[in-house]
mmCIF file of C-alpha atoms in Angstrom:
data_model
loop_
_atom_site.group_PDB
_atom_site.id
_atom_site.type_symbol
_atom_site.label_atom_id
_atom_site.label_comp_id
_atom_site.label_asym_id
_atom_site.label_seq_id
_atom_site.Cartn_x
_atom_site.Cartn_y
_atom_site.Cartn_z
ATOM 1 C CA MET A 1 -30.020 76.587 51.798
ATOM 2 C CA THR A 2 -27.897 73.835 50.230
ATOM 3 C CA ARG A 3 -26.476 74.825 46.865
ATOM 4 C CA ILE A 4 -27.093 72.505 43.893
ATOM 5 C CA ASP A 5 -24.844 72.722 40.842
ATOM 6 C CA PHE A 6 -26.262 71.307 37.620
ATOM 7 C CA VAL A 7 -22.873 70.820 35.977
ATOM 8 C CA PRO A 8 -21.300 67.873 34.108
ATOM 9 C CA THR A 9 -18.169 67.988 36.262
ATOM 10 C CA LEU A 10 -19.957 66.982 39.468
ATOM 11 C CA ALA A 11 -22.581 64.272 40.006
ATOM 12 C CA ARG A 12 -25.193 64.351 42.756
ATOM 13 C CA PRO A 13 -24.130 61.491 45.047
ATOM 14 C CA PHE A 14 -26.255 58.487 45.846
ATOM 15 C CA PRO A 15 -26.833 57.811 49.591
ATOM 16 C CA GLY A 16 -23.928 55.357 49.741
ATOM 17 C CA MET A 17 -21.461 58.171 49.107
ATOM 18 C CA SER A 18 -21.693 59.427 52.698
ATOM 19 C CA ARG A 19 -20.796 55.958 53.998
ATOM 20 C CA ALA A 20 -17.912 55.729 51.548
ATOM 21 C CA LEU A 21 -16.466 59.097 52.559
ATOM 22 C CA ALA A 22 -16.837 58.339 56.276
ATOM 23 C CA GLN A 23 -14.268 55.541 56.005
ATOM 24 C CA SER A 24 -10.650 56.174 56.902
ATOM 25 C CA PRO A 25 -8.307 55.857 53.901
ATOM 26 C CA TYR A 26 -6.354 52.626 53.519
ATOM 27 C CA SER A 27 -3.297 51.727 51.472
ATOM 28 C CA HIS A 28 -3.620 50.716 47.837
ATOM 29 C CA ARG A 29 -0.973 48.060 48.619
ATOM 30 C CA SER A 30 -3.070 46.390 51.319
ATOM 31 C CA ALA A 31 -5.011 43.148 51.078
ATOM 32 C CA ARG A 32 -8.137 45.127 51.954
ATOM 33 C CA PHE A 33 -7.646 47.372 48.940
ATOM 34 C CA ARG A 34 -7.008 44.413 46.648
ATOM 35 C CA LYS A 35 -10.260 42.812 47.764
ATOM 36 C CA ARG A 36 -12.285 46.014 47.344
ATOM 37 C CA HIS A 37 -10.641 46.741 43.991
ATOM 38 C CA ASP A 38 -11.725 43.359 42.647
ATOM 39 C CA GLU A 39 -15.234 43.747 44.086
ATOM 40 C CA VAL A 40 -15.651 47.166 42.480
ATOM 41 C CA LEU A 41 -14.491 45.937 39.082
ATOM 42 C CA THR A 42 -16.898 43.005 39.337
ATOM 43 C CA ARG A 43 -19.716 45.454 40.061
ATOM 44 C CA PHE A 44 -18.689 47.714 37.181
ATOM 45 C CA ALA A 45 -18.621 44.713 34.849
ATOM 46 C CA GLN A 46 -22.388 44.476 35.341
ATOM 47 C CA LEU A 47 -22.647 47.831 33.589
ATOM 48 C CA LEU A 48 -20.140 46.921 30.896
ATOM 49 C CA PRO A 49 -20.079 43.161 30.316
ATOM 50 C CA GLY A 50 -17.674 41.743 27.778
ATOM 51 C CA PHE A 51 -14.748 44.037 28.570
ATOM 52 C CA GLU A 52 -11.564 43.844 30.622
ATOM 53 C CA ILE A 53 -11.457 46.856 32.970
ATOM 54 C CA ARG A 54 -8.516 48.733 34.500
ATOM 55 C CA LEU A 55 -8.567 51.565 37.017
ATOM 56 C CA ILE A 56 -5.927 54.281 37.008
ATOM 57 C CA ALA A 57 -5.459 57.305 39.248
ATOM 58 C CA GLY A 58 -6.297 60.224 36.978
ATOM 59 C CA SER A 59 -8.873 61.986 34.836
ATOM 60 C CA GLY A 60 -10.886 61.073 31.782
ATOM 61 C CA THR A 61 -8.251 62.878 29.737
ATOM 62 C CA LEU A 62 -5.668 60.419 31.053
ATOM 63 C CA ALA A 63 -7.976 57.544 30.115
ATOM 64 C CA ASN A 64 -8.032 58.876 26.546
ATOM 65 C CA GLU A 65 -4.234 59.006 26.535
ATOM 66 C CA PHE A 66 -4.248 55.299 27.477
ATOM 67 C CA LEU A 67 -6.722 54.654 24.673
ATOM 68 C CA ILE A 68 -4.465 56.366 22.150
ATOM 69 C CA TRP A 69 -1.059 55.142 23.335
ATOM 70 C CA ASN A 70 -2.108 51.499 23.656
ATOM 71 C CA PHE A 71 -4.408 51.073 20.659
ATOM 72 C CA ALA A 72 -4.371 53.935 18.143
ATOM 73 C CA VAL A 73 -0.560 54.057 17.950
ATOM 74 C CA HIS A 74 -0.593 50.521 16.543
ATOM 75 C CA ALA A 75 -2.890 51.495 13.667
ATOM 76 C CA ARG A 76 -1.687 51.898 10.104
ATOM 77 C CA LEU A 77 -3.689 55.138 9.821
ATOM 78 C CA PRO A 78 -6.030 56.445 12.561
ATOM 79 C CA LEU A 79 -9.056 58.651 11.859
ATOM 80 C CA VAL A 80 -10.667 60.924 14.481
ATOM 81 C CA LEU A 81 -14.280 62.026 13.983
ATOM 82 C CA LEU A 82 -15.137 65.565 15.100
ATOM 83 C CA ASN A 83 -18.389 67.314 15.980
ATOM 84 C CA GLY A 84 -17.502 69.177 19.181
ATOM 85 C CA GLU A 85 -14.837 70.212 21.666
ATOM 86 C CA PHE A 86 -13.926 66.764 22.937
ATOM 87 C CA GLY A 87 -13.476 65.327 19.467
ATOM 88 C CA ARG A 88 -11.010 68.157 18.879
ATOM 89 C CA ARG A 89 -9.155 67.276 22.079
ATOM 90 C CA LEU A 90 -9.065 63.631 21.045
ATOM 91 C CA LEU A 91 -7.539 64.625 17.714
ATOM 92 C CA LYS A 92 -4.899 66.803 19.369
ATOM 93 C CA SER A 93 -3.825 63.975 21.661
ATOM 94 C CA CYS A 94 -3.839 61.435 18.866
ATOM 95 C CA ARG A 95 -1.695 63.573 16.584
ATOM 96 C CA ALA A 96 0.806 64.081 19.402
ATOM 97 C CA ALA A 97 1.182 60.305 19.706
ATOM 98 C CA ARG A 98 0.672 59.236 16.097
ATOM 99 C CA GLN A 99 1.849 61.485 13.291
ATOM 100 C CA GLY A 100 -0.367 61.575 10.250
ATOM 101 C CA THR A 101 -3.632 60.981 12.097
ATOM 102 C CA LEU A 102 -6.537 62.031 9.883
ATOM 103 C CA SER A 103 -9.706 63.846 10.893
ATOM 104 C CA LEU A 104 -13.225 64.180 9.512
ATOM 105 C CA ASP A 105 -15.139 67.191 10.832
ATOM 106 C CA PHE A 106 -18.924 67.010 10.582
ATOM 107 C CA GLY A 107 -19.368 70.477 12.109
ATOM 108 C CA TRP A 108 -20.001 71.671 15.652
ATOM 109 C CA GLY A 109 -23.096 69.973 17.054
ATOM 110 C CA LYS A 110 -23.794 68.070 13.825
ATOM 111 C CA PRO A 111 -24.447 64.306 13.872
ATOM 112 C CA PHE A 112 -22.146 61.851 12.128
ATOM 113 C CA ASN A 113 -23.239 61.171 8.562
ATOM 114 C CA GLU A 114 -22.886 57.583 7.364
ATOM 115 C CA LYS A 115 -22.545 58.411 3.660
ATOM 116 C CA SER A 116 -19.846 61.007 4.317
ATOM 117 C CA LEU A 117 -17.926 58.616 6.536
ATOM 118 C CA GLU A 118 -18.211 55.806 3.988
ATOM 119 C CA LEU A 119 -16.953 58.067 1.209
ATOM 120 C CA PHE A 120 -14.033 59.222 3.349
ATOM 121 C CA LEU A 121 -13.009 55.641 4.126
ATOM 122 C CA LYS A 122 -13.249 54.629 0.475
ATOM 123 C CA THR A 123 -10.934 57.478 -0.505
ATOM 124 C CA HIS A 124 -8.573 56.699 2.411
ATOM 125 C CA PRO A 125 -8.300 52.892 2.295
ATOM 126 C CA LEU A 126 -5.361 52.765 4.736
ATOM 127 C CA VAL A 127 -7.557 53.883 7.657
ATOM 128 C CA ASP A 128 -7.829 50.943 10.052
ATOM 129 C CA CYS A 129 -8.779 52.727 13.302
ATOM 130 C CA ILE A 130 -11.648 55.128 14.026
ATOM 131 C CA LEU A 131 -11.721 57.234 17.193
ATOM 132 C CA ALA A 132 -14.900 58.999 18.273
ATOM 133 C CA VAL A 133 -16.567 60.577 21.306
ATOM 134 C CA GLY A 134 -19.552 58.589 22.579
ATOM 135 C CA CYS A 135 -21.280 61.572 24.184
ATOM 136 C CA GLU A 136 -20.003 64.983 23.093
ATOM 137 C CA THR A 137 -20.401 66.900 26.341
ATOM 138 C CA SER A 138 -19.794 70.269 24.690
ATOM 139 C CA THR A 139 -23.145 70.020 22.873
ATOM 140 C CA GLY A 140 -24.948 67.414 25.001
ATOM 141 C CA MET A 141 -25.153 65.035 22.042
ATOM 142 C CA GLU A 142 -24.883 61.258 22.147
ATOM 143 C CA ASN A 143 -23.319 60.137 18.898
ATOM 144 C CA ASP A 144 -24.776 57.295 16.834
ATOM 145 C CA LEU A 145 -22.908 54.209 18.023
ATOM 146 C CA ALA A 146 -24.928 51.882 15.815
ATOM 147 C CA LEU A 147 -23.759 53.889 12.792
ATOM 148 C CA LEU A 148 -20.128 53.710 13.927
ATOM 149 C CA ASN A 149 -20.429 49.987 14.594
ATOM 150 C CA ARG A 150 -21.883 49.346 11.122
ATOM 151 C CA VAL A 151 -19.231 51.331 9.292
ATOM 152 C CA ALA A 152 -16.318 49.987 11.323
ATOM 153 C CA GLY A 153 -17.637 46.450 10.875
ATOM 154 C CA ARG A 154 -17.938 46.812 7.106
ATOM 155 C CA HIS A 155 -14.401 48.179 6.788
ATOM 156 C CA GLY A 156 -12.796 45.958 9.432
ATOM 157 C CA THR A 157 -11.507 48.971 11.357
ATOM 158 C CA MET A 158 -10.807 49.160 15.059
ATOM 159 C CA LEU A 159 -13.295 51.447 16.876
ATOM 160 C CA LEU A 160 -12.020 53.347 19.918
ATOM 161 C CA LEU A 161 -14.561 55.253 21.985
ATOM 162 C CA ASP A 162 -14.176 58.182 24.348
ATOM 163 C CA GLY A 163 -16.845 57.060 26.812
ATOM 164 C CA VAL A 164 -16.137 59.590 29.571
ATOM 165 C CA SER A 165 -19.617 61.159 29.343
ATOM 166 C CA LEU A 166 -21.336 57.988 28.147
ATOM 167 C CA LEU A 167 -20.616 55.291 30.710
ATOM 168 C CA GLY A 168 -23.213 54.945 33.439
ATOM 169 C CA CYS A 169 -26.370 55.772 31.515
ATOM 170 C CA HIS A 170 -25.466 54.133 28.203
ATOM 171 C CA ARG A 171 -27.403 51.557 26.310
ATOM 172 C CA PRO A 172 -25.651 48.139 26.253
ATOM 173 C CA LEU A 173 -22.288 48.646 24.574
ATOM 174 C CA GLU A 174 -21.547 44.948 24.249
ATOM 175 C CA GLN A 175 -23.997 44.885 21.325
ATOM 176 C CA TYR A 176 -21.448 46.816 19.243
ATOM 177 C CA PRO A 177 -18.716 44.275 18.418
ATOM 178 C CA ALA A 178 -16.584 46.785 16.489
ATOM 179 C CA ILE A 179 -15.772 48.652 19.729
ATOM 180 C CA THR A 180 -12.258 47.568 20.689
ATOM 181 C CA ALA A 181 -11.721 49.815 23.709
ATOM 182 C CA ILE A 182 -13.512 52.524 25.709
ATOM 183 C CA SER A 183 -12.192 55.218 28.024
ATOM 184 C CA GLY A 184 -14.099 56.462 31.051
ATOM 185 C CA SER A 185 -14.011 58.364 34.311
ATOM 186 C CA SER A 186 -15.352 57.677 37.799
ATOM 187 C CA GLY A 187 -17.362 60.910 37.799
ATOM 188 C CA LYS A 188 -20.076 62.227 35.466
ATOM 189 C CA ALA A 189 -22.887 59.722 34.809
ATOM 190 C CA LEU A 190 -21.135 57.016 36.865
ATOM 191 C CA ALA A 191 -21.856 59.232 39.899
ATOM 192 C CA GLY A 192 -18.602 58.731 41.768
ATOM 193 C CA LEU A 193 -16.025 61.429 42.472
ATOM 194 C CA PRO A 194 -13.690 62.542 39.669
ATOM 195 C CA GLY A 195 -10.194 61.118 39.968
ATOM 196 C CA LEU A 196 -10.263 57.581 38.588
ATOM 197 C CA ALA A 197 -9.588 56.939 34.914
ATOM 198 C CA LEU A 198 -11.066 53.812 33.336
ATOM 199 C CA ILE A 199 -9.784 51.879 30.362
ATOM 200 C CA CYS A 200 -11.970 49.032 29.100
ATOM 201 C CA TYR A 201 -11.031 46.677 26.262
ATOM 202 C CA ARG A 202 -12.163 43.408 24.748
ATOM 203 C CA PRO A 203 -10.645 40.235 26.234
ATOM 204 C CA GLY A 204 -7.657 39.301 24.139
ATOM 205 C CA GLY A 205 -7.625 42.759 22.562
ATOM 206 C CA LEU A 206 -4.643 44.134 24.481
ATOM 207 C CA ILE A 207 -1.697 44.799 22.151
ATOM 208 C CA THR A 208 1.564 43.975 23.908
ATOM 209 C CA ASP A 209 3.994 45.196 21.221
ATOM 210 C CA ARG A 210 6.509 47.770 22.394
ATOM 211 C CA VAL A 211 5.783 51.393 21.485
ATOM 212 C CA THR A 212 8.624 53.829 20.864
ATOM 213 C CA GLY A 213 8.156 57.028 22.834
ATOM 214 C CA ARG A 214 5.297 55.812 25.019
ATOM 215 C CA PRO A 215 5.729 57.016 28.619
ATOM 216 C CA GLY A 216 5.969 54.087 31.023
ATOM 217 C CA ILE A 217 3.048 55.411 33.060
ATOM 218 C CA LEU A 218 0.834 54.959 29.972
ATOM 219 C CA SER A 219 1.771 51.333 29.343
ATOM 220 C CA LEU A 220 -1.412 49.281 29.565
ATOM 221 C CA PRO A 221 0.483 45.955 29.276
ATOM 222 C CA GLU A 222 2.496 46.891 32.378
ATOM 223 C CA LEU A 223 -0.667 47.905 34.211
ATOM 224 C CA ALA A 224 -2.364 44.641 33.253
ATOM 225 C CA ALA A 225 0.691 42.636 34.323
ATOM 226 C CA ALA A 226 0.467 44.283 37.746
ATOM 227 C CA ASP A 227 -3.135 43.070 37.886
ATOM 228 C CA GLY A 228 -4.501 46.583 37.784
ATOM 229 C CA VAL A 229 -2.984 48.160 40.916
ATOM 230 C CA ARG A 230 0.194 49.818 39.743
ATOM 231 C CA ASN A 231 -0.191 53.451 40.750
ATOM 232 C CA SER A 232 -1.469 55.077 43.936
ATOM 233 C CA VAL A 233 -5.212 54.743 43.537
ATOM 234 C CA SER A 234 -6.998 56.391 46.460
ATOM 235 C CA SER A 235 -9.210 54.115 48.536
ATOM 236 C CA VAL A 236 -11.519 57.116 49.059
ATOM 237 C CA LEU A 237 -12.076 57.439 45.303
ATOM 238 C CA LEU A 238 -12.510 53.681 44.976
ATOM 239 C CA GLU A 239 -15.210 53.607 47.678
ATOM 240 C CA ALA A 240 -16.919 56.671 46.203
ATOM 241 C CA PHE A 241 -16.894 55.086 42.758
ATOM 242 C CA ASP A 242 -18.468 51.951 44.185
ATOM 243 C CA SER A 243 -21.234 54.000 45.830
ATOM 244 C CA GLY A 244 -22.211 55.374 42.423
ATOM 245 C CA LEU A 245 -22.194 51.926 40.841
ATOM 246 C CA GLU A 246 -24.299 50.588 43.691
ATOM 247 C CA GLY A 247 -26.869 53.369 43.276
ATOM 248 C CA ILE A 248 -27.131 52.873 39.503
ATOM 249 C CA LEU A 249 -27.420 49.101 39.701
ATOM 250 C CA GLU A 250 -30.063 49.275 42.425
ATOM 251 C CA LEU A 251 -32.155 51.396 40.057
ATOM 252 C CA GLY A 252 -31.146 49.486 36.938
ATOM 253 C CA VAL A 253 -29.354 51.196 34.061
ATOM 254 C CA GLU A 254 -32.508 51.639 31.974
ATOM 255 C CA ALA A 255 -34.447 52.999 34.960
ATOM 256 C CA TYR A 256 -31.563 55.370 35.761
ATOM 257 C CA ARG A 257 -31.424 56.536 32.158
ATOM 258 C CA GLU A 258 -35.206 57.016 32.062
ATOM 259 C CA ARG A 259 -35.162 58.966 35.335
ATOM 260 C CA LEU A 260 -32.621 61.335 33.817
ATOM 261 C CA ARG A 261 -34.665 61.555 30.619
ATOM 262 C CA ASP A 262 -37.780 62.479 32.628
ATOM 263 C CA LEU A 263 -35.843 65.286 34.305
ATOM 264 C CA LYS A 264 -34.574 66.448 30.916
ATOM 265 C CA ARG A 265 -38.081 66.487 29.401
ATOM 266 C CA ARG A 266 -39.367 68.658 32.241
ATOM 267 C CA LEU A 267 -36.330 70.930 32.001
ATOM 268 C CA VAL A 268 -36.525 71.406 28.226
ATOM 269 C CA LEU A 269 -40.304 72.004 28.182
ATOM 270 C CA THR A 270 -40.190 74.481 31.070
ATOM 271 C CA LEU A 271 -37.257 76.444 29.678
ATOM 272 C CA ARG A 272 -38.890 76.513 26.255
ATOM 273 C CA ASP A 273 -41.959 78.114 27.809
ATOM 274 C CA HIS A 274 -39.675 80.839 29.157
ATOM 275 C CA GLY A 275 -38.026 81.439 25.789
ATOM 276 C CA TYR A 276 -34.847 79.335 26.142
ATOM 277 C CA ARG A 277 -33.960 77.147 23.171
ATOM 278 C CA CYS A 278 -32.359 73.730 23.543
ATOM 279 C CA CYS A 279 -29.771 72.774 20.930
ATOM 280 C CA SER A 280 -31.606 70.556 18.463
ATOM 281 C CA LYS A 281 -29.203 67.602 18.680
ATOM 282 C CA SER A 282 -28.673 67.747 22.460
ATOM 283 C CA ASN A 283 -30.047 64.230 23.008
ATOM 284 C CA SER A 284 -27.981 63.040 25.987
ATOM 285 C CA PRO A 285 -30.229 62.032 28.896
ATOM 286 C CA TRP A 286 -28.077 63.846 31.446
ATOM 287 C CA VAL A 287 -26.445 66.913 29.872
ATOM 288 C CA THR A 288 -28.316 69.467 27.775
ATOM 289 C CA ALA A 289 -27.001 72.506 25.918
ATOM 290 C CA PHE A 290 -29.075 75.683 25.556
ATOM 291 C CA GLU A 291 -28.565 78.888 23.619
ATOM 292 C CA ARG A 292 -27.778 81.873 25.826
ATOM 293 C CA PRO A 293 -30.261 84.767 25.807
ATOM 294 C CA GLU A 294 -29.286 88.331 24.993
ATOM 295 C CA PRO A 295 -26.676 89.791 27.404
ATOM 296 C CA ALA A 296 -29.004 91.729 29.715
ATOM 297 C CA ARG A 297 -31.274 88.750 30.279
ATOM 298 C CA TRP A 298 -28.257 86.450 30.676
ATOM 299 C CA ALA A 299 -26.938 88.692 33.461
ATOM 300 C CA ARG A 300 -30.347 88.651 35.180
ATOM 301 C CA LEU A 301 -30.480 84.868 34.912
ATOM 302 C CA LEU A 302 -27.052 84.404 36.491
ATOM 303 C CA ALA A 303 -28.030 86.690 39.362
ATOM 304 C CA GLU A 304 -31.307 84.817 39.888
ATOM 305 C CA LEU A 305 -29.563 81.438 39.802
ATOM 306 C CA GLU A 306 -27.192 82.657 42.496
ATOM 307 C CA ARG A 307 -30.082 83.919 44.596
ATOM 308 C CA CYS A 308 -31.839 80.549 44.314
ATOM 309 C CA GLY A 309 -28.678 78.646 45.262
ATOM 310 C CA VAL A 310 -28.232 76.797 41.975
ATOM 311 C CA GLY A 311 -25.624 76.825 39.233
ATOM 312 C CA VAL A 312 -25.422 75.917 35.562
ATOM 313 C CA TYR A 313 -22.352 75.210 33.434
ATOM 314 C CA HIS A 314 -21.095 78.167 31.432
ATOM 315 C CA GLU A 315 -17.648 79.398 32.521
ATOM 316 C CA VAL A 316 -15.627 77.435 29.966
ATOM 317 C CA GLU A 317 -14.238 78.779 26.704
ATOM 318 C CA TYR A 318 -15.956 76.379 24.331
ATOM 319 C CA LEU A 319 -19.400 77.235 25.724
ATOM 320 C CA GLU A 320 -18.718 80.960 25.812
ATOM 321 C CA SER A 321 -17.455 80.987 22.217
ATOM 322 C CA SER A 322 -20.516 78.991 21.092
ATOM 323 C CA ASN A 323 -22.890 81.209 23.106
ATOM 324 C CA LEU A 324 -24.203 78.182 24.991
ATOM 325 C CA PHE A 325 -24.761 77.080 28.575
ATOM 326 C CA GLU A 326 -25.490 73.611 29.902
ATOM 327 C CA VAL A 327 -27.623 71.962 32.541
ATOM 328 C CA ALA A 328 -26.524 68.525 33.721
ATOM 329 C CA PHE A 329 -27.885 66.116 36.286
ATOM 330 C CA ALA A 330 -25.892 62.927 36.640
ATOM 331 C CA GLY A 331 -26.310 60.853 39.769
ATOM 332 C CA ASP A 332 -29.130 60.867 42.297
ATOM 333 C CA PHE A 333 -31.185 63.820 41.077
ATOM 334 C CA ARG A 334 -34.900 63.798 41.915
ATOM 335 C CA PRO A 335 -37.785 65.912 40.513
ATOM 336 C CA ALA A 336 -37.824 68.214 43.557
ATOM 337 C CA ASP A 337 -34.154 69.081 42.949
ATOM 338 C CA LEU A 338 -35.164 70.897 39.768
ATOM 339 C CA ASP A 339 -37.638 73.202 41.497
ATOM 340 C CA PRO A 340 -35.207 75.992 42.530
ATOM 341 C CA LEU A 341 -33.513 75.829 39.121
ATOM 342 C CA LEU A 342 -36.777 76.195 37.240
ATOM 343 C CA GLU A 343 -37.842 78.971 39.614
ATOM 344 C CA ALA A 344 -34.740 80.932 38.714
ATOM 345 C CA PHE A 345 -35.455 80.614 34.996
ATOM 346 C CA ALA A 346 -39.082 81.626 35.506
ATOM 347 C CA LYS A 347 -38.024 84.822 37.324
ATOM 348 C CA SER A 348 -35.301 85.833 34.895
#
């Protein structure tokens, strides 16, 4: 029996992944790599038109550090919006780079409120940069980008987006002109392997002023000047990333998103019938948060999941402290893949 893990840290690969991983690695300094690098970025641009794109060896967390150290540090007064774990992490990183960064906490799992944000900005007129998480993985909630775009547009503020759990199955982001830059990762909904950080910004939006204290490795102007291949990006990760892009584009982004939504609908309805409650604002098409049952039933569920060869996401502090678990299915998940998972819930 092949194990299937329904976790946000690992996507189910599209068929092209096996071809990508069968290739022997090649140097990131070679002409072959340069050609593939440019081809992959061209393919990714179909998912995110209207942005310059850079690839960096590293995680989504590193991508957020690039976002902060190359855009937020230039702001007069940055503001980070919070409604989950990854907003909190964004704030911590931003305050380490930019003293005085403000925060507005809407509450764990609560949607952004336009009136509250407007009032905050009116009482803090120096704010000229808003940072927010596009999809708050800790609660499975996509935040309201149209709201953020409206408010940022009215106040003329830069909008920086943590898109690590958003890119891949997002609605067109080019329709939100206030977005200055977006971070991302090659894994999650983009269905590659983790290990490539993405930084995407509007053409002409790169700020080239020197930044005191910025580590050289986080200098986006230097990365751009090197035409995007400055650190040791693995050809294996590049090929795997391309296999995910290929799979998504063959389906079409809307079809991919709808496939994930269909899986989510079946998941939520079935688990509800067995007494498991979905978090009310867990609206992401690919990651869903549920309340944990009482301890004895939770233990039975974990044992049954193991017996059925499936796993859910639960062994992280922020889920344990919130008494939640998550089910995620980014990548090439099909209806039949859910059968052993739903069987385990039915028997628990």
